[in-house]
Amino acid sequence: MMTRRRMIAGLSGSLLLGEAGLFAGHAAAAETAPPELVALSQKKPLIKRTFRPPNFETPLADLRSEFTANDAFFVRYHLAQVPEVDVRKWRLRVVGAGRTQEWSLDDLKRGFESVSIAAINQCSGNRRGLFSPRVPGVQWSYGAIGNALWTGVRLRDVLRKVGVAADSVEVVFDGADAGLLPKTPDFVKSLPVERALDENTLLAFEMNGQPLPHWNGAPARLVVPGWTATYWVKHLTEIRIVPKPYDGFWMQKAYRVPTNVFPGARFQSQERSDTTPITEMVVNSLVTSHESGARLRRGRGVEISGWAWDNGAGIAKVEFSLDGGRSWRDTTLGRDLGRFAWRGFSLPLDTTQMGPINISVRATSRDGTRQTDKLTPNPSGYHHNLIQTLQLEVV
Ligand SMILES: Nc1nc2c(c(=O)[nH]1)N[C@H]1C(S)=C(S)[C@@H](COP(=O)(O)O)O[C@H]1N2
Ligand SMILES: [Mo]
């Protein structure tokens, strides 16, 4: 019997022959496995990657709106025990150098200025399933991402209430979830103190004008615009301002990339000569109007559209190519939802001639970085921002 892995390898091998040619590393593993759709509470059916811990991905059709609906937003957990937090009993404990304070949800809402930011929440491993050769981990396709309007209070306003000592190095975040076995390391993350104090880092209670859904971190989660979602700790229970690098598993062993390879903010207190924590998202784009393999009616006006995003520098341009990357033309950018949100793009496609159309799309950030035509392999399969090529056919 052919193993699933061999079958996928075989399939992606044959698909590779049909690719536009210039772009190395295309694999269609996650696209070829038929997705199983399962609905969690408060959610519509999403693509199930694993059930325990819950890892559910947003189908492409639900990524077409400017703001991803709360009931379609992807769900990612590392630990199997995800308790439903009782908001009335919930307290956020914040520990500074000389002082500890606790807040209820009402205290936080009443005590601090309310702030809203539109921002992309994207898993570091989004598109991991498209790496070839295969990388271990949740085999995400394109949907471990969403854009939402996050509302809450600034983390720095809360931290300043307990006092940020001059020798503070990191701020450490713990949530209510836990492993089933005592030896499973608790999901605890830290941020450089400067990033924690950035005006855009929020303690968010709301998503798109509604209380956070349970599966997206109720009653409060961290929002770190521009940084990958691993730092966006859900069901926050405790925050500590600390004078030394936090040495937990999820900082020292996981969510790390080779040092000096990817662009983005540095995380100096956690940096080693070989690896460093993943930080900001890399520039990327996604066609949402069509999937590869779509057939288009000849002569019918067709618009190709989707989203582009980066670390918050802002999208400078999105281009498309119909000749395998030899020449590029600009698409039209959509309205600006804020520099941490995604930016729409669209282009009219000429369908007057029958036959195949291979269309590639690439985004460029205002910081000068551009999507890659050759992926940088890394052991955990992060930062997949390969230029996407769709194989369409006019019939
Ligand atoms: N408490 C807690 N927060 C967490 C995680 C987790 O396992 N537990 N996973 C992180 C990771 S890696 C991602 S990608 C995002 C996913 O956010 P979402 O489930 O709201 O889409 O949550 C982050 N926050
Ligand atoms: Mo993630």
Coordinates of C-alpha atoms and ligand atoms in Angstrom, one line a residue:
M1 CA 0.0 0.0 0.0
M2 CA 1.2 3.5 -0.8
T3 CA 1.7 5.5 2.4
R4 CA 0.0 8.9 2.4
R5 CA 3.4 10.6 2.5
R6 CA 4.6 8.8 -0.6
M7 CA 1.4 9.5 -2.4
I8 CA 1.6 13.2 -1.7
A9 CA 5.3 13.2 -2.7
G10 CA 4.3 11.5 -5.9
L11 CA 1.5 13.9 -6.6
S12 CA 3.6 17.0 -5.9
G13 CA 6.3 15.6 -8.1
S14 CA 4.0 15.4 -11.0
L15 CA 2.5 18.8 -10.4
L16 CA 5.9 20.3 -10.2
L17 CA 6.5 19.4 -13.9
G18 CA 3.5 21.5 -14.8
E19 CA 4.6 24.6 -12.8
A20 CA 5.6 27.8 -14.4
G21 CA 9.2 26.7 -13.8
L22 CA 10.9 29.6 -12.2
F23 CA 9.7 29.0 -8.7
A24 CA 11.4 26.3 -6.7
G25 CA 9.8 24.6 -3.7
H26 CA 6.1 24.4 -4.8
A27 CA 4.4 21.4 -3.3
A28 CA 0.7 20.8 -3.3
A29 CA 0.5 18.4 -0.3
A30 CA -2.0 20.4 1.7
E31 CA -4.0 21.2 -1.4
T32 CA -4.4 17.6 -2.5
A33 CA -5.4 16.1 0.8
P34 CA -9.2 16.4 0.9
P35 CA -9.9 18.7 3.8
E36 CA -12.2 17.6 6.6
L37 CA -14.5 20.4 7.8
V38 CA -15.5 20.3 11.4
A39 CA -17.4 22.9 13.5
L40 CA -16.2 23.8 17.0
S41 CA -18.7 25.7 19.3
Q42 CA -19.3 29.3 18.1
K43 CA -17.5 28.4 14.8
K44 CA -18.7 27.5 11.4
P45 CA -17.1 24.4 9.8
L46 CA -13.3 24.9 9.5
I47 CA -10.6 22.7 8.1
K48 CA -9.5 20.3 10.8
R49 CA -5.8 19.8 11.0
T50 CA -5.7 18.2 14.5
F51 CA -8.5 17.8 17.0
R52 CA -6.5 17.6 20.2
P53 CA -5.0 20.1 20.6
P54 CA -7.5 22.0 18.4
N55 CA -5.9 23.2 15.2
F56 CA -8.5 24.4 12.6
E57 CA -7.8 26.4 9.5
T58 CA -10.0 29.0 7.7
P59 CA -11.2 27.9 4.2
L60 CA -10.2 30.2 1.4
A61 CA -13.8 31.2 0.7
D62 CA -13.9 32.7 4.3
L63 CA -10.7 34.8 3.6
R64 CA -12.4 37.0 1.0
S65 CA -13.8 39.6 3.3
E66 CA -11.7 42.6 4.6
F67 CA -12.2 41.4 8.1
T68 CA -12.3 37.7 8.8
A69 CA -15.5 36.7 10.5
N70 CA -15.1 35.6 14.2
D71 CA -16.9 32.3 13.5
A72 CA -14.5 31.6 10.6
F73 CA -11.2 32.7 12.2
F74 CA -8.6 30.0 12.5
V75 CA -7.8 28.3 15.8
R76 CA -4.4 27.2 17.0
Y77 CA -3.4 25.6 20.3
H78 CA -0.3 23.7 21.5
L79 CA -1.9 22.1 24.6
A80 CA -4.9 19.9 24.8
Q81 CA -6.5 21.4 28.0
V82 CA -8.3 24.6 27.0
P83 CA -10.6 25.7 29.9
E84 CA -13.6 27.9 29.3
V85 CA -12.7 30.9 31.4
D86 CA -15.5 32.3 33.6
V87 CA -15.3 36.1 33.0
R88 CA -16.9 36.9 36.4
K89 CA -14.1 35.1 38.3
W90 CA -11.3 35.9 35.8
R91 CA -8.5 38.2 37.1
L92 CA -5.4 39.3 35.2
R93 CA -2.4 39.3 37.5
V94 CA 0.4 41.7 36.6
V95 CA 3.7 41.4 38.4
G96 CA 6.3 44.2 38.3
A97 CA 9.5 44.7 40.1
G98 CA 8.1 45.9 43.4
R99 CA 4.4 45.5 42.9
T100 CA 1.7 43.0 41.9
Q101 CA -1.8 44.0 40.9
E102 CA -4.9 42.2 39.7
W103 CA -7.6 43.4 37.4
S104 CA -11.0 42.1 36.6
L105 CA -12.3 42.6 33.0
D106 CA -14.5 45.5 34.1
D107 CA -11.5 47.1 35.9
L108 CA -9.4 46.9 32.8
K109 CA -12.2 48.3 30.6
R110 CA -12.9 51.2 33.1
G111 CA -9.4 51.9 34.1
F112 CA -7.6 52.4 30.8
E113 CA -8.2 54.1 27.4
S114 CA -9.9 51.9 24.8
V115 CA -7.9 51.4 21.6
S116 CA -8.8 49.5 18.3
I117 CA -6.3 48.3 15.8
A118 CA -6.8 46.4 12.5
A119 CA -4.2 43.7 12.4
I120 CA -3.3 40.4 10.8
N121 CA -3.0 37.4 13.1
Q122 CA -0.9 34.8 11.2
C123 CA 0.7 31.7 12.6
S124 CA 4.4 31.4 12.0
G125 CA 3.8 28.0 10.4
N126 CA 1.1 29.2 8.0
R127 CA 1.6 27.2 4.7
R128 CA 4.0 24.7 6.4
G129 CA 2.2 22.0 4.5
L130 CA 3.4 23.5 1.2
F131 CA 7.1 23.0 2.1
S132 CA 8.9 20.5 0.0
P133 CA 10.5 18.4 1.4
R134 CA 7.9 18.0 4.1
V135 CA 8.5 19.6 7.5
P136 CA 7.1 18.2 10.7
G137 CA 4.4 20.1 12.5
V138 CA 0.7 21.1 11.8
Q139 CA 0.4 20.8 8.0
W140 CA -1.3 24.2 7.4
S141 CA -2.3 25.3 4.0
Y142 CA -3.1 29.0 3.3
G143 CA -5.6 29.5 6.1
A144 CA -3.7 29.9 9.4
I145 CA -4.3 33.7 9.0
G146 CA -7.0 36.3 9.5
N147 CA -7.5 40.0 9.7
A148 CA -9.5 41.5 12.5
L149 CA -10.3 44.7 14.3
W150 CA -8.9 44.2 17.8
T151 CA -10.2 46.3 20.7
G152 CA -8.8 46.5 24.2
V153 CA -6.3 48.6 26.2
R154 CA -2.6 49.3 25.6
L155 CA -0.4 46.8 27.4
R156 CA 2.0 49.6 28.3
D157 CA -0.7 51.5 30.2
V158 CA -1.3 48.5 32.4
L159 CA 2.5 47.7 32.9
R160 CA 3.1 51.3 34.0
K161 CA 0.6 50.9 36.8
V162 CA 2.8 48.2 38.4
G163 CA 6.0 50.0 37.4
V164 CA 8.6 49.0 34.7
A165 CA 12.0 49.0 36.4
A166 CA 14.9 50.3 34.4
D167 CA 16.6 46.9 34.4
S168 CA 13.6 45.1 32.8
V169 CA 14.5 42.9 29.9
E170 CA 11.4 41.0 28.9
V171 CA 7.7 40.7 29.7
V172 CA 6.4 37.2 30.1
F173 CA 2.8 36.1 29.3
D174 CA 0.9 33.0 30.5
G175 CA -2.6 31.8 29.5
A176 CA -5.1 29.6 31.2
D177 CA -4.5 26.5 29.0
A178 CA -2.3 23.6 30.1
G179 CA -0.9 20.3 28.9
L180 CA -2.7 17.0 29.8
L181 CA 0.5 15.6 31.2
P182 CA 2.4 17.5 34.0
K183 CA 5.6 17.2 32.0
T184 CA 4.2 19.1 29.0
P185 CA 5.7 22.5 29.1
D186 CA 3.1 25.2 29.7
F187 CA 2.6 27.7 26.8
V188 CA 4.4 30.8 28.1
K189 CA 5.9 33.4 25.8
S190 CA 7.9 36.6 26.3
L191 CA 8.5 39.8 24.4
P192 CA 11.4 42.2 24.5
V193 CA 10.4 45.0 27.0
E194 CA 10.5 47.6 24.2
R195 CA 7.9 45.7 22.1
A196 CA 5.7 45.1 25.1
L197 CA 5.8 48.9 25.7
D198 CA 5.1 49.7 22.1
E199 CA 1.8 51.7 21.7
N200 CA 0.4 49.1 19.3
T201 CA 0.7 46.1 21.7
L202 CA -2.7 45.5 23.1
L203 CA -4.6 43.5 25.7
A204 CA -7.6 42.8 23.5
F205 CA -11.1 41.8 24.7
E206 CA -12.9 42.2 21.4
M207 CA -12.5 41.1 17.9
N208 CA -14.5 42.8 15.1
G209 CA -16.7 44.5 17.7
Q210 CA -17.7 41.3 19.6
P211 CA -16.2 39.7 22.7
L212 CA -13.4 37.4 21.8
P213 CA -14.7 34.0 20.9
H214 CA -13.6 31.3 23.3
W215 CA -11.3 29.6 20.8
N216 CA -9.6 32.9 20.0
G217 CA -8.6 33.7 23.6
A218 CA -11.6 34.9 25.7
P219 CA -11.7 36.9 27.9
A220 CA -8.4 38.7 26.9
R221 CA -5.5 38.0 24.6
L222 CA -2.3 39.7 23.6
V223 CA -2.2 41.5 20.2
V224 CA 1.2 42.2 18.9
P225 CA 0.6 43.8 15.4
G226 CA 3.3 42.9 12.9
W227 CA 4.7 40.0 14.9
T228 CA 3.7 36.4 14.2
A229 CA 0.8 35.0 16.2
T230 CA 2.8 32.9 18.5
Y231 CA 3.2 35.9 20.8
W232 CA -0.6 36.6 20.8
V233 CA -1.1 34.7 24.0
K234 CA -4.8 33.7 24.5
H235 CA -6.8 33.5 27.8
L236 CA -4.2 35.6 29.5
T237 CA -3.9 35.0 33.3
E238 CA -0.5 36.4 34.3
I239 CA 2.0 38.9 33.0
R240 CA 5.4 39.4 34.6
I241 CA 8.0 42.1 33.9
V242 CA 11.4 40.4 34.3
P243 CA 15.1 41.4 34.5
K244 CA 16.5 38.4 32.6
P245 CA 15.7 36.3 29.5
Y246 CA 12.8 34.0 30.1
D247 CA 14.1 30.4 29.7
G248 CA 10.9 28.4 29.1
F249 CA 10.5 25.8 26.3
W250 CA 8.4 27.9 24.0
M251 CA 11.1 30.6 23.9
Q252 CA 14.3 28.6 24.0
K253 CA 13.3 25.5 22.0
A254 CA 10.3 26.3 19.8
Y255 CA 9.5 29.2 17.4
R256 CA 13.1 29.8 16.5
V257 CA 14.6 30.4 13.1
P258 CA 18.3 30.5 11.9
T259 CA 20.0 33.7 13.1
N260 CA 20.7 36.4 10.5
V261 CA 18.7 34.7 7.7
F262 CA 15.2 36.4 7.8
P263 CA 14.4 40.1 7.9
G264 CA 12.5 41.6 10.8
A265 CA 13.0 42.9 14.3
R266 CA 15.7 41.3 16.4
F267 CA 15.0 39.7 19.8
Q268 CA 18.4 40.3 21.4
S269 CA 17.9 38.8 24.9
Q270 CA 16.9 35.5 23.3
E271 CA 19.4 35.4 20.4
R272 CA 22.0 32.7 20.1
S273 CA 24.6 32.3 17.4
D274 CA 22.6 29.5 15.7
T275 CA 19.0 30.4 16.3
T276 CA 16.8 33.3 17.3
P277 CA 13.1 33.7 18.0
I278 CA 10.9 34.3 15.1
T279 CA 9.6 37.9 15.3
E280 CA 7.9 39.9 12.6
M281 CA 5.9 38.5 9.6
V282 CA 7.6 38.5 6.2
V283 CA 6.0 40.2 3.2
N284 CA 3.4 37.9 1.6
S285 CA 0.2 37.8 -0.5
L286 CA -2.7 35.4 -1.1
V287 CA -5.0 35.2 -4.1
T288 CA -8.5 34.6 -2.6
S289 CA -10.7 35.1 -5.7
H290 CA -9.6 31.8 -7.3
E291 CA -7.9 28.6 -6.5
S292 CA -5.2 27.0 -8.7
G293 CA -7.0 24.6 -11.1
A294 CA -10.0 26.9 -11.6
R295 CA -11.6 27.0 -15.1
L296 CA -12.7 30.3 -16.5
R297 CA -15.4 30.9 -19.1
R298 CA -13.9 32.3 -22.3
G299 CA -14.7 36.0 -22.8
R300 CA -16.2 36.5 -19.4
G301 CA -14.6 39.4 -17.5
V302 CA -12.6 38.0 -14.7
E303 CA -11.0 39.8 -11.8
I304 CA -8.2 38.2 -9.8
S305 CA -8.0 39.6 -6.2
G306 CA -6.6 38.9 -2.8
W307 CA -4.6 40.3 0.1
A308 CA -1.0 41.4 0.7
W309 CA 0.6 42.0 4.1
D310 CA 3.9 42.5 5.9
N311 CA 5.3 43.5 9.3
G312 CA 3.5 46.8 9.4
A313 CA 5.9 48.8 7.2
G314 CA 3.0 48.8 4.7
I315 CA 2.5 47.3 1.2
A316 CA 4.2 49.3 -1.5
K317 CA 3.0 47.3 -4.5
V318 CA 1.6 44.0 -5.6
E319 CA 2.6 42.8 -9.1
F320 CA 1.5 39.9 -11.3
S321 CA 3.2 38.0 -14.0
L322 CA 1.8 35.8 -16.8
D323 CA 5.1 34.6 -18.1
G324 CA 6.6 32.7 -15.2
G325 CA 8.2 35.7 -13.6
R326 CA 10.0 37.2 -16.6
S327 CA 7.9 40.4 -16.6
W328 CA 5.7 41.9 -14.0
R329 CA 2.9 44.5 -14.1
D330 CA 1.2 46.4 -11.2
T331 CA -2.1 45.4 -9.7
T332 CA -4.5 48.0 -8.3
L333 CA -4.3 48.3 -4.5
G334 CA -7.5 48.5 -2.5
R335 CA -8.2 50.7 0.4
D336 CA -5.8 51.1 3.3
L337 CA -7.2 49.5 6.5
G338 CA -4.1 50.4 8.5
R339 CA -0.5 49.4 8.2
F340 CA -0.9 46.2 10.3
A341 CA -3.9 45.0 8.3
W342 CA -3.8 43.3 5.0
R343 CA -4.1 45.4 1.8
G344 CA -6.4 44.3 -1.1
F345 CA -5.2 44.0 -4.7
S346 CA -6.9 43.2 -7.9
L347 CA -6.3 42.9 -11.6
P348 CA -8.5 42.3 -14.6
L349 CA -7.6 39.1 -16.5
D350 CA -7.9 38.7 -20.2
T351 CA -9.9 35.6 -21.0
T352 CA -10.5 36.1 -24.7
Q353 CA -8.1 33.2 -25.6
M354 CA -8.7 29.5 -24.7
G355 CA -6.0 27.6 -22.9
P356 CA -3.9 27.7 -19.8
I357 CA -3.0 30.8 -17.8
N358 CA -0.3 30.6 -15.2
I359 CA -0.5 33.7 -13.0
S360 CA 2.0 34.6 -10.4
V361 CA 1.6 37.3 -7.8
R362 CA 4.2 39.0 -5.6
A363 CA 4.1 41.8 -3.0
T364 CA 6.7 44.3 -2.1
S365 CA 6.8 46.1 1.3
R366 CA 7.6 49.7 1.9
D367 CA 10.7 48.5 3.7
G368 CA 12.0 47.2 0.3
T369 CA 11.6 43.4 1.0
R370 CA 9.7 41.4 -1.5
Q371 CA 8.3 37.9 -1.7
T372 CA 10.7 35.2 -2.5
D373 CA 11.0 32.9 -5.6
K374 CA 13.1 30.4 -3.6
L375 CA 12.1 29.5 -0.1
T376 CA 14.6 29.5 2.7
P377 CA 14.3 26.0 4.3
N378 CA 14.2 26.1 8.1
P379 CA 13.6 23.2 10.5
S380 CA 10.1 24.3 11.7
G381 CA 8.7 25.4 8.3
Y382 CA 8.2 29.1 9.2
H383 CA 8.0 32.2 7.0
H384 CA 6.6 30.5 3.9
N385 CA 6.2 33.5 1.5
L386 CA 6.9 31.9 -1.8
I387 CA 5.4 33.7 -4.8
Q388 CA 2.1 32.0 -5.4
T389 CA 1.4 30.7 -9.0
L390 CA -2.1 29.7 -10.0
Q391 CA -2.7 27.4 -12.9
L392 CA -6.0 28.6 -14.5
E393 CA -7.6 27.4 -17.7
V394 CA -9.8 29.4 -20.1
V395 CA -12.4 27.0 -21.6
Ligands
LIG1 N1 -2.9 30.4 25.5 C1 -2.4 30.2 24.2 N2 -2.2 31.2 23.4 C2 -1.8 31.0 22.2 C3 -1.4 29.8 21.7 C4 -1.6 28.7 22.6 O1 -1.3 27.5 22.3 N3 -2.1 28.9 23.8 N4 -0.9 29.6 20.4 C5 -0.3 30.8 19.8 C6 -0.1 30.6 18.3 S1 1.3 29.8 17.9 C7 -1.0 31.1 17.4 S2 -0.7 30.9 15.7 C8 -2.1 32.0 17.8 C9 -3.4 31.6 17.1 O2 -4.4 32.5 17.4 P1 -5.9 32.0 17.1 O3 -6.1 30.6 17.6 O4 -6.8 33.0 17.8 O5 -6.1 32.1 15.6 O6 -2.4 31.9 19.2 C10 -1.2 32.0 20.0 N5 -1.6 32.1 21.4
MO2 MO 1.4 29.7 15.6

